[in-house]
Structures are given as C-alpha cells and as structure tokens.
Amino acid sequence: MQESSIQSSKVLTLETMNPNVRKMEYAVRGAIPIRAEELRDQLKKEPGSLPFSKITPCNIGNPQQLNQKPLTFLRQVSALMEYTDLLAPENIDVTRKLFPEDAIERAKRNLSYVGNAAGAYTQSLGVQEIRENVARFIEQRDGFPADSNNICLTSGASGAVERVLDILVSSPNVGVMIPIPQYPLYTATLAHLNAQAIPYYLQEDSDWQLSAADMERSLSEARAQGIDVRAMAVINPGNPTGGCLLEENIAEIVRFCEREKLVLLADEVYQTNIYTGTNPFVSFKKVVSQLQSPVELFSFHSISKGMIGECGRRGGYYEAVNIDEKIMGQLVKLASVSLCPNVQGQMAVDTMVNPPRPGDASYDLYKREIDAIYESMKRRAKKLAHAFNSLPNMSCNEAQGAMYLFPRVELPQAFIDEAKACGQQPDALYCMQMLEATGISVVPGSGFGQMPGTFHFRSTFLPPEDLFDDFIDGFRHFHLAFIDRYSKA
C-alpha cells in the first residue's frame, strides 16, 4: 500500500486535529532546543565532531540540569517517604545513623498526612496540613491573614496558571493582558483555549517596569475592537527580563485592575531570586491587602525556582483572593478532574514554606546550602551582565531577580536581510548560529515578544560557577566573530 493511501486512512491528522493545539508555540522548548538535542546525540556518537565538547542548556530555568546541588533536607525527607522500611522499628536505629532526627520526624509527619501511603491519591486541592503551612508562610511573608481554603496545591505553577485561565475563558472573544516580553506559557495556553492575548509592553529603559500609559493603551485598543478583556497577567520578578517591580508600580497595577474590573494573575515563582536592595520583592497579595482592594487576585508560586530548584518534582500552588464562592467551587471541580497534585511535589512545597528552623538538627546545613546557591547566582548574574555589556552591539539590564538576562542585540542590517531572505526571524537565526558554533542554547526574544524593531535573547545564568568563565568566553568569541563577519558584508 502506498504511503499516501496509508496516510489518508488515518483519522487523526494535522488537518483533523484540534487547530488550537496546532497554532500553539512554546519557544523555550522550540527549534533551538530540539537542534541542541540533535547535537548532543551527535557528540555522544561522534566525540570531537563539533567545535565544542558539550551542550550548555541556557534556554530554560532548570537548575539541577546545570549541576545545582539538591537541598539535603528535602531529599532526605523524600528518601524516607519513598522507602518507608527505613522508618520501621526494626530499622530505625540504623536510619538514625544516616539521617538527622528532624528529617525522620518530618517524613513520619508527612506520611501521617497521607495515611502512610505516599503513592496514594491525596485530596484534590492537596494535603490540608500542607495548605495550612502555605497559609502560614504567606502570613509571615506579607503580614496579612491567609486562608488555607483559598489555597490549592498544583503540579507546578504552570498547571495552576492553565487552570485559572481555563476558568476565565468562556469564548474566543475573551482577552487576557500579558506582558511583552512574556513567558510563552501564557500565549500558548491562550492559543489552546482559542482566546485573545492582549500585549502590553514592559519598559526596557526603566528596568522593565510597567507604564500606566501603556496599560491604558493596551486595554482601550482591545476593548475598541470589541474584545472582552477580563484579566491581566503580571510576572514578578520577570521572566524573561530579570526585572523586579517597585511597590508603587504594583500598587498602580492593582488600582488599574480594580478600576477596569480585571482579574489579576500574579506569577511570583521567582520571589526568592532577588539580587538587589533597590527592588525588593513585594507580593501582590500584600499590596492588595494594604490597599484593602476588592480586586480579584490569583497568585502563583513553585518549587521549581528560588533556591529549591526541584523542577521535575512538579510542585506549586495558587492562592485565590476576593474570588466568588461559586467560582471557588468550580475550581475544586477542575482540580478533582486531575484527581490530585503530584504527592512528592506537595511534600517539596511543604519544605519550601516550612523549612528547618533555628535549633533543628538540619537548620545549619540547610541555611548554608540556601545561602551558597543564592550568593553564587548573584555573582553569576552580575558577571554575565557585565560580559554582555562589554561587547559591541549589545546592551543588557542587570538582573534584579529571577534566573535570566534578556540582552538586546543590535543586529547588522546585512544579517537581518539574510535572515528575512531565509524566512527566519533574525534573532532566531542569530541564536541558532550561536548554538551551532558554541553549543550554547538560548531562546530568541521573538519567542517571548519584544518591542518592534528590537532583537533580544534570553539566557539563564545557571551554568556552574567553576565553568562560567568558559561559558562566557565561548559566547564572546562567537559574538565578536559574528559582528566582524557581518560588518564587512
């Protein structure tokens, strides 16, 4: 049978599939990371066949992929929960020689929350006791009450964002304001839901703060087109920009959403990744509480970022504030469809919000590990920004937070013309050439959105500190050769 006739017999094809999935794009795992995996396989099969010896994946905030050490306490508790024979009376004396007492007690306590069955389903909203710990964490952070009934544990913050957008979008005419540049989760999910992404621009020349005038412009233009704009998403600290909003800017956003009847979505997964004293992290929940605002707020947090870095465990939560009780019931229904969040992810959330305290056996080591990761990230952020700013045709705001820098590249016109002739975005071609020359995988700014006429890329600063100079040198040599080649064109 000919291949064409076999193909025509298929029920599910590109033509018959859900068109909303077909139009989704997710640049963080797009063409460049796919090519990076091909090159990684080539290096395994043919060592020495490429001008570099390894792939450096700076395209995604995945700390442990780049050798960030897991936190000992978290892994000890996880190990004890996974292999519960270690806690059996006949083995506990040996276990105490290997594990500190507070890790043993935490594992026993966590197991009691799930009926001593870490592989069983939990409540759909997550373990109640862990949600109570999340509420206490929020209260201690902000100085305002939090209710565990308004908290839902999720399999990562991405799942939480998708769930909230799912309940917001009721028709193709619904719009959600998103920052540009933005994390592609938002545009991808809105495309999947067949909804409208309404861009507003972060201000690069003001350390990526928001402009009230641009928020007003974005909203008024969308509503003039008849779009039902219902929500505004804010990522703070910023991904991909590394910016961190000032408290007065946050208050401005809250008042704007209150005035314009917009649900506020606050993506705050990088809240402990703060590297400057001038822009401390302030939660939207705190500002909403200070202003006594009735604005409807969903805020999101995750174990994937910060100093925890447990991306693959998929743990996170959202807090719902000022949300209609009937909608809260619908959110419970949505959670129930997925049965429950990842249990080990829930337990890691518990460690994040309720870490060892002073006087606990694990406190000193836990604090040393957290501090070492933080200080190293801070040094790497500064070093990489300095490196970018030292190069011709490149400028970069320093990272105030998160795990990324978003440098602006002034691409030569000859290269822009070449890229357009090939049908490619110029910054995407630049990033692909970088990968092919150095093994460094980054994400082009066009994957996040950017001010028209500008070109950027996003890079993490997560490569190990002992290899960081080599990483920077590889990029520097590529960029200088690139600029030299096209300046002569």
Coordinates of C-alpha atoms in Angstrom, one line a residue:
M1 CA 0.0 0.0 0.0
Q2 CA 1.3 3.4 -0.9
E3 CA 2.3 5.8 1.9
S4 CA -0.2 8.4 0.7
S5 CA -3.1 5.9 1.0
I6 CA -1.9 4.8 4.4
Q7 CA -1.8 8.4 5.5
S8 CA -5.3 9.1 4.1
S9 CA -6.7 6.3 6.1
K10 CA -5.7 7.9 9.4
V11 CA -8.5 9.5 11.4
L12 CA -6.2 11.8 13.3
T13 CA -4.1 14.1 11.0
L14 CA -2.8 17.6 11.1
E15 CA -5.9 18.7 9.2
T16 CA -8.4 16.9 11.6
M17 CA -6.6 17.6 14.9
N18 CA -7.6 20.4 17.3
P19 CA -6.5 23.6 15.4
N20 CA -5.9 25.4 18.7
V21 CA -3.1 22.9 19.6
R22 CA -1.6 23.3 16.1
K23 CA -1.2 27.0 16.5
M24 CA 0.4 26.8 19.9
E25 CA 4.0 27.8 20.2
Y26 CA 6.4 27.3 23.1
A27 CA 9.8 28.8 22.2
V28 CA 11.6 27.6 25.4
R29 CA 11.4 24.1 24.0
G30 CA 11.2 25.1 20.3
A31 CA 13.5 24.6 17.3
I32 CA 16.7 25.6 19.0
P33 CA 16.4 23.2 22.0
I34 CA 15.4 20.5 19.5
R35 CA 18.5 21.1 17.5
A36 CA 20.6 21.2 20.7
E37 CA 19.4 17.6 21.5
E38 CA 20.4 16.5 18.0
L39 CA 23.9 18.0 18.5
R40 CA 24.1 16.3 22.0
D41 CA 23.3 13.0 20.4
Q42 CA 26.0 13.6 17.7
L43 CA 28.6 14.4 20.4
K44 CA 27.7 11.1 22.1
K45 CA 28.1 9.1 18.8
E46 CA 31.0 11.1 17.3
P47 CA 33.1 12.8 20.1
G48 CA 35.2 15.6 18.6
S49 CA 33.0 16.1 15.6
L50 CA 31.8 19.6 16.6
P51 CA 33.7 22.8 17.6
F52 CA 32.5 22.3 21.2
S53 CA 32.5 19.4 23.6
K54 CA 29.1 19.8 25.3
I55 CA 25.8 21.4 25.1
T56 CA 25.2 24.3 27.6
P57 CA 21.4 24.5 28.0
C58 CA 20.7 28.1 28.9
N59 CA 17.3 28.0 27.3
I60 CA 15.4 27.0 30.4
G61 CA 15.4 27.7 34.1
N62 CA 16.3 24.1 35.1
P63 CA 19.0 24.5 37.8
Q64 CA 19.7 20.8 38.5
Q65 CA 20.3 20.1 34.8
L66 CA 23.3 22.5 35.2
N67 CA 24.5 20.8 38.4
Q68 CA 22.9 22.8 41.1
K69 CA 23.0 20.6 44.2
P70 CA 19.6 19.5 45.6
L71 CA 18.9 20.6 49.2
T72 CA 19.9 17.8 51.5
F73 CA 17.0 18.1 53.9
L74 CA 14.4 18.0 51.2
R75 CA 16.0 14.9 49.6
Q76 CA 16.4 13.1 53.0
V77 CA 12.7 13.6 53.7
S78 CA 11.8 12.4 50.2
A79 CA 14.0 9.3 50.5
L80 CA 12.4 8.3 53.8
M81 CA 8.9 8.8 52.4
E82 CA 9.7 6.7 49.3
Y83 CA 11.3 3.8 51.2
T84 CA 9.3 3.6 54.4
D85 CA 11.1 0.5 55.6
L86 CA 13.8 2.9 56.8
L87 CA 11.3 4.1 59.4
A88 CA 10.3 0.6 60.6
P89 CA 11.0 -0.1 64.3
E90 CA 13.5 -2.8 63.4
N91 CA 15.5 -0.4 61.2
I92 CA 15.2 2.9 62.9
D93 CA 18.4 2.7 64.9
V94 CA 20.4 2.2 61.7
T95 CA 18.4 5.0 60.0
R96 CA 19.3 7.4 62.8
K97 CA 22.9 6.9 61.9
L98 CA 22.3 8.1 58.4
F99 CA 19.5 10.7 58.7
P100 CA 19.1 13.6 61.2
E101 CA 16.3 13.4 63.6
D102 CA 14.3 16.3 62.2
A103 CA 14.3 14.7 58.7
I104 CA 13.0 11.5 60.2
E105 CA 10.3 13.3 62.2
R106 CA 9.3 15.4 59.1
A107 CA 9.0 12.2 57.0
K108 CA 6.8 10.5 59.6
R109 CA 4.6 13.6 60.0
N110 CA 4.2 13.9 56.2
L111 CA 3.4 10.3 55.9
S112 CA 0.7 10.6 58.5
Y113 CA -0.9 13.3 56.3
V114 CA -1.4 10.7 53.5
G115 CA -2.3 7.6 55.6
N116 CA 1.3 6.3 55.4
A117 CA 0.9 5.8 51.6
A118 CA 2.9 8.3 49.6
G119 CA 1.9 6.7 46.4
A120 CA -1.8 7.1 47.1
Y121 CA -4.1 10.0 45.9
T122 CA -4.5 12.9 48.2
Q123 CA -7.3 15.4 48.4
S124 CA -7.8 17.1 45.1
L125 CA -6.8 20.6 46.4
G126 CA -3.7 19.0 48.0
V127 CA -2.9 17.8 51.6
Q128 CA -4.8 20.0 54.0
E129 CA -1.9 20.3 56.5
I130 CA 0.4 21.4 53.8
R131 CA -2.1 24.0 52.6
E132 CA -2.2 25.3 56.2
N133 CA 1.6 25.6 56.2
V134 CA 1.4 27.5 52.9
A135 CA -1.1 29.9 54.5
R136 CA 1.2 30.5 57.5
F137 CA 4.1 31.1 55.1
I138 CA 2.0 33.8 53.2
E139 CA 1.0 35.4 56.5
Q140 CA 4.6 35.6 57.7
R141 CA 5.8 37.0 54.3
D142 CA 3.1 39.6 54.0
G143 CA 1.8 40.4 57.5
F144 CA -1.8 39.7 56.4
P145 CA -4.1 36.7 57.0
A146 CA -4.2 33.8 54.5
D147 CA -6.9 31.1 54.5
S148 CA -5.9 27.6 53.6
N149 CA -9.3 27.1 52.0
N150 CA -8.2 29.6 49.3
I151 CA -5.0 27.7 48.5
C152 CA -4.8 24.9 46.0
L153 CA -1.6 22.8 45.6
T154 CA -0.8 22.0 42.0
S155 CA 1.7 20.1 39.9
G156 CA 3.9 23.1 39.3
A157 CA 2.8 26.7 38.8
S158 CA 2.2 26.1 35.1
G159 CA -0.7 23.8 35.9
A160 CA -2.1 26.4 38.2
V161 CA -1.9 29.1 35.6
E162 CA -3.5 26.9 33.0
R163 CA -6.3 26.0 35.4
V164 CA -7.1 29.6 36.2
L165 CA -7.0 30.7 32.5
D166 CA -9.3 27.7 31.7
I167 CA -12.0 29.0 34.1
L168 CA -11.5 32.6 32.9
V169 CA -12.0 32.0 29.2
S170 CA -15.6 31.4 28.2
S171 CA -15.4 32.3 24.5
P172 CA -12.9 33.2 21.7
N173 CA -13.7 36.9 22.3
V174 CA -12.2 36.8 25.9
G175 CA -8.9 38.6 26.2
V176 CA -6.1 38.5 28.8
M177 CA -3.5 41.2 29.1
I178 CA 0.0 39.8 29.0
P179 CA 3.4 41.5 29.4
I180 CA 5.7 41.7 26.4
P181 CA 8.2 40.2 26.7
Q182 CA 6.4 37.3 28.4
Y183 CA 6.8 33.7 29.4
P184 CA 5.4 31.7 26.5
L185 CA 3.1 29.6 28.8
Y186 CA 0.6 32.5 28.6
T187 CA 0.4 32.8 24.8
A188 CA 0.5 29.0 24.4
T189 CA -2.3 28.5 26.9
L190 CA -4.5 31.3 25.4
A191 CA -3.9 29.8 21.9
H192 CA -5.0 26.4 23.2
L193 CA -8.1 28.0 24.7
N194 CA -8.7 30.0 21.5
A195 CA -8.6 33.2 23.5
Q196 CA -7.0 36.6 22.8
A197 CA -3.6 37.6 24.2
I198 CA -3.6 41.4 24.7
P199 CA 0.0 42.6 24.8
Y200 CA 1.3 45.5 27.0
Y201 CA 5.0 46.4 26.9
L202 CA 7.5 46.4 29.7
Q203 CA 9.8 49.4 29.6
E204 CA 13.4 48.3 28.9
D205 CA 14.8 51.7 29.6
S206 CA 13.2 51.8 33.0
D207 CA 14.5 48.4 34.2
W208 CA 11.4 46.6 32.8
Q209 CA 8.9 48.5 35.0
L210 CA 5.3 48.8 33.7
S211 CA 3.9 52.0 32.2
A212 CA 0.5 53.2 33.3
A213 CA 0.0 54.8 29.9
D214 CA 0.8 51.6 28.0
M215 CA -1.5 49.6 30.2
E216 CA -4.3 52.1 29.4
R217 CA -3.4 52.0 25.7
S218 CA -3.4 48.2 25.5
L219 CA -6.8 47.9 27.2
S220 CA -8.5 50.7 25.4
E221 CA -7.3 49.4 22.0
A222 CA -8.5 45.8 22.7
R223 CA -11.9 47.0 24.0
A224 CA -12.3 49.3 21.0
Q225 CA -12.0 46.1 18.9
G226 CA -14.9 44.5 20.9
I227 CA -12.6 42.1 22.9
D228 CA -13.9 41.2 26.3
V229 CA -10.7 41.8 28.3
R230 CA -11.2 40.1 31.7
A231 CA -7.7 39.7 33.2
M232 CA -4.2 41.0 33.4
A233 CA -1.2 38.7 33.9
V234 CA 2.0 40.0 35.6
I235 CA 5.2 38.1 36.1
N236 CA 7.2 39.4 39.0
P237 CA 10.2 39.0 39.2
G238 CA 10.2 39.0 35.5
N239 CA 10.7 36.1 33.1
P240 CA 12.5 36.6 30.7
T241 CA 13.6 40.1 31.7
G242 CA 15.0 39.6 35.2
G243 CA 13.3 42.8 36.3
C244 CA 11.5 43.3 39.7
L245 CA 8.6 45.7 40.1
L246 CA 8.7 48.5 42.6
E247 CA 6.0 48.6 45.2
E248 CA 4.5 51.8 43.8
N249 CA 4.3 50.2 40.4
I250 CA 2.5 47.2 41.9
A251 CA 0.0 49.5 43.6
E252 CA -0.6 51.2 40.3
I253 CA -1.4 47.9 38.7
V254 CA -3.8 46.9 41.5
R255 CA -5.7 50.2 41.2
F256 CA -5.8 49.8 37.4
C257 CA -7.2 46.3 37.6
E258 CA -9.7 47.4 40.3
R259 CA -10.8 50.3 38.2
E260 CA -11.1 48.4 35.0
K261 CA -12.7 45.2 36.5
L262 CA -9.8 42.9 35.6
V263 CA -8.9 39.7 37.4
L264 CA -5.2 40.0 38.4
L265 CA -2.9 37.0 37.8
A266 CA 0.4 37.4 39.7
D267 CA 3.1 34.9 38.7
E268 CA 5.5 35.1 41.6
V269 CA 7.6 32.0 41.2
Y270 CA 10.9 33.8 41.4
Q271 CA 10.1 35.7 44.6
T272 CA 13.3 34.5 46.5
N273 CA 15.5 35.2 43.5
I274 CA 16.2 38.8 44.3
Y275 CA 19.7 40.3 43.8
T276 CA 19.3 44.0 44.5
G277 CA 18.4 46.1 47.6
T278 CA 16.7 48.7 45.5
N279 CA 13.9 46.4 44.2
P280 CA 12.9 44.0 47.0
F281 CA 10.1 41.5 46.2
V282 CA 6.7 42.7 47.3
S283 CA 3.8 40.3 46.7
F284 CA 0.6 41.5 45.0
K285 CA -1.3 39.9 47.9
K286 CA 0.4 42.3 50.3
V287 CA -0.4 45.3 48.3
V288 CA -4.0 44.2 47.7
S289 CA -4.3 43.8 51.4
Q290 CA -2.7 47.2 52.2
L291 CA -5.0 49.0 49.8
Q292 CA -8.0 47.0 51.1
S293 CA -8.7 46.4 47.4
P294 CA -11.6 44.2 46.3
V295 CA -9.6 43.2 43.1
E296 CA -9.9 39.5 42.3
L297 CA -6.4 38.0 42.6
F298 CA -4.7 34.7 41.8
S299 CA -1.1 34.4 42.8
F300 CA 1.2 31.6 41.9
H301 CA 4.4 30.0 43.4
S302 CA 6.5 27.0 42.7
I303 CA 9.3 24.7 43.9
S304 CA 11.0 24.9 40.5
K305 CA 12.7 28.2 41.1
G306 CA 14.3 30.0 44.0
M307 CA 17.0 28.0 45.7
I308 CA 14.8 24.9 45.7
G309 CA 15.2 24.2 42.0
E310 CA 13.1 21.0 42.0
C311 CA 11.7 21.5 38.5
G312 CA 11.0 17.8 37.8
R313 CA 9.1 17.2 41.0
R314 CA 6.3 19.5 39.8
G315 CA 5.1 21.2 42.9
G316 CA 3.4 24.6 43.3
Y317 CA 0.3 26.4 44.5
Y318 CA -2.1 29.2 43.8
E319 CA -3.8 31.5 46.3
A320 CA -7.2 32.9 45.4
V321 CA -8.2 36.3 46.9
N322 CA -11.5 38.0 46.6
I323 CA -12.9 35.2 44.3
D324 CA -16.6 34.5 44.2
E325 CA -17.5 31.5 46.3
K326 CA -19.3 29.8 43.5
I327 CA -16.2 30.1 41.3
M328 CA -14.2 28.6 44.1
G329 CA -16.5 25.6 43.9
Q330 CA -15.9 25.3 40.2
L331 CA -12.1 25.4 40.8
V332 CA -12.5 22.5 43.2
K333 CA -14.3 20.6 40.4
L334 CA -11.5 21.4 37.9
A335 CA -8.9 20.1 40.5
S336 CA -11.0 17.0 41.0
V337 CA -10.8 16.1 37.3
S338 CA -7.0 15.7 37.7
L339 CA -7.5 13.7 41.0
C340 CA -4.6 15.3 42.9
P341 CA -1.3 17.0 42.5
N342 CA 2.0 15.1 42.5
V343 CA 2.5 13.9 46.1
Q344 CA 6.3 14.4 46.2
G345 CA 5.8 17.8 44.7
Q346 CA 3.4 18.6 47.5
M347 CA 5.9 17.5 50.1
A348 CA 8.6 19.7 48.5
V349 CA 6.2 22.6 48.7
D350 CA 6.0 21.9 52.4
T351 CA 9.8 22.1 52.8
M352 CA 9.8 25.3 50.8
V353 CA 7.2 27.0 53.0
N354 CA 8.2 25.3 56.2
P355 CA 12.0 24.7 56.2
P356 CA 14.1 23.7 59.2
R357 CA 14.1 26.3 61.9
P358 CA 17.0 27.5 64.2
G359 CA 17.7 24.8 66.7
D360 CA 16.6 22.0 64.4
A361 CA 19.3 19.4 63.6
S362 CA 19.2 20.3 59.9
Y363 CA 19.0 24.1 60.1
D364 CA 22.7 25.0 59.8
L365 CA 23.3 22.8 56.8
Y366 CA 20.0 23.9 55.2
K367 CA 20.9 27.6 55.6
R368 CA 24.5 27.1 54.3
E369 CA 23.2 25.4 51.2
I370 CA 20.5 28.0 50.6
D371 CA 23.0 30.9 51.1
A372 CA 25.6 29.2 48.9
I373 CA 23.2 28.8 46.0
Y374 CA 21.9 32.3 46.4
E375 CA 25.3 34.0 46.6
S376 CA 26.5 32.0 43.6
M377 CA 23.5 33.0 41.5
K378 CA 24.0 36.6 42.4
R379 CA 27.7 36.5 41.4
R380 CA 26.9 34.8 38.1
A381 CA 24.1 37.3 37.3
K382 CA 26.4 40.2 37.7
K383 CA 29.3 38.6 35.8
L384 CA 27.1 37.7 32.8
A385 CA 25.5 41.1 32.6
H386 CA 29.0 42.7 32.7
A387 CA 30.1 40.3 29.9
F388 CA 27.1 41.2 27.7
N389 CA 27.6 45.0 28.3
S390 CA 31.3 44.8 27.4
L391 CA 30.5 43.6 23.9
P392 CA 29.8 45.7 20.8
N393 CA 26.2 45.9 19.5
M394 CA 24.9 44.6 22.8
S395 CA 23.3 46.1 26.0
C396 CA 21.7 44.4 29.0
N397 CA 19.9 45.5 32.1
E398 CA 21.3 43.8 35.2
A399 CA 19.2 41.1 36.8
Q400 CA 17.2 42.4 39.7
G401 CA 15.6 39.0 40.2
A402 CA 14.7 35.6 38.5
M403 CA 17.3 33.4 36.7
Y404 CA 17.6 35.2 33.4
L405 CA 19.2 38.1 31.5
F406 CA 17.5 39.5 28.4
P407 CA 20.2 41.3 26.4
R408 CA 19.4 43.5 23.4
V409 CA 21.4 42.8 20.3
E410 CA 21.9 45.4 17.5
L411 CA 22.0 43.0 14.6
P412 CA 23.8 44.2 11.4
Q413 CA 21.4 45.1 8.6
A414 CA 23.1 42.6 6.2
F415 CA 22.3 39.8 8.7
I416 CA 18.7 41.0 9.1
D417 CA 18.3 40.9 5.3
E418 CA 19.9 37.5 5.1
A419 CA 17.5 36.1 7.8
K420 CA 14.4 37.6 6.1
A421 CA 15.5 36.1 2.8
C422 CA 15.6 32.7 4.5
G423 CA 12.1 33.3 6.0
Q424 CA 13.5 33.3 9.6
Q425 CA 13.3 35.8 12.5
P426 CA 16.7 37.5 12.7
D427 CA 17.2 36.8 16.4
A428 CA 16.2 33.2 16.0
L429 CA 18.9 32.7 13.3
Y430 CA 21.4 34.5 15.5
C431 CA 20.6 32.1 18.3
M432 CA 20.8 29.1 16.0
Q433 CA 24.2 30.2 14.7
M434 CA 25.3 30.6 18.4
L435 CA 24.3 27.1 19.2
E436 CA 26.0 25.6 16.1
A437 CA 29.2 27.5 16.9
T438 CA 29.4 27.1 20.7
G439 CA 26.9 24.6 22.0
I440 CA 25.2 27.3 24.0
S441 CA 21.4 27.0 23.7
V442 CA 19.4 30.2 24.4
V443 CA 15.9 31.5 23.4
P444 CA 15.4 34.3 20.9
G445 CA 13.5 37.3 22.0
S446 CA 10.9 36.7 19.3
G447 CA 9.8 33.7 21.3
F448 CA 8.8 36.0 24.2
G449 CA 7.7 39.0 22.2
Q450 CA 9.6 42.3 22.1
M451 CA 9.3 45.9 21.1
P452 CA 9.0 46.1 17.3
G453 CA 12.4 46.8 15.7
T454 CA 14.4 45.3 18.6
F455 CA 16.1 42.0 19.0
H456 CA 17.0 40.1 22.1
F457 CA 17.7 36.7 23.5
R458 CA 17.1 35.1 26.9
S459 CA 19.9 33.3 28.7
T460 CA 19.9 31.8 32.2
F461 CA 22.9 32.4 34.4
L462 CA 22.8 28.8 35.7
P463 CA 26.0 27.2 34.2
P464 CA 28.2 26.0 37.1
E465 CA 30.4 28.8 38.6
D466 CA 33.6 26.8 38.0
L467 CA 32.7 26.6 34.3
F468 CA 31.2 30.1 34.0
D469 CA 34.3 31.8 32.5
D470 CA 34.5 29.2 29.8
F471 CA 30.8 29.7 29.0
I472 CA 31.3 33.4 28.7
D473 CA 34.4 33.1 26.6
G474 CA 32.6 30.8 24.2
F475 CA 29.8 33.3 23.8
R476 CA 32.2 36.3 23.5
H477 CA 34.3 34.6 20.7
F478 CA 31.1 33.8 18.8
H479 CA 29.6 37.3 19.0
L480 CA 32.8 39.1 18.1
A481 CA 33.3 36.9 15.1
F482 CA 29.7 37.4 14.1
I483 CA 29.9 41.2 14.3
D484 CA 33.2 41.2 12.4
R485 CA 31.8 38.9 9.7
Y486 CA 28.7 40.9 9.0
S487 CA 30.2 44.4 9.4
K488 CA 32.3 43.5 6.3
A489 CA 29.3 42.3 4.4

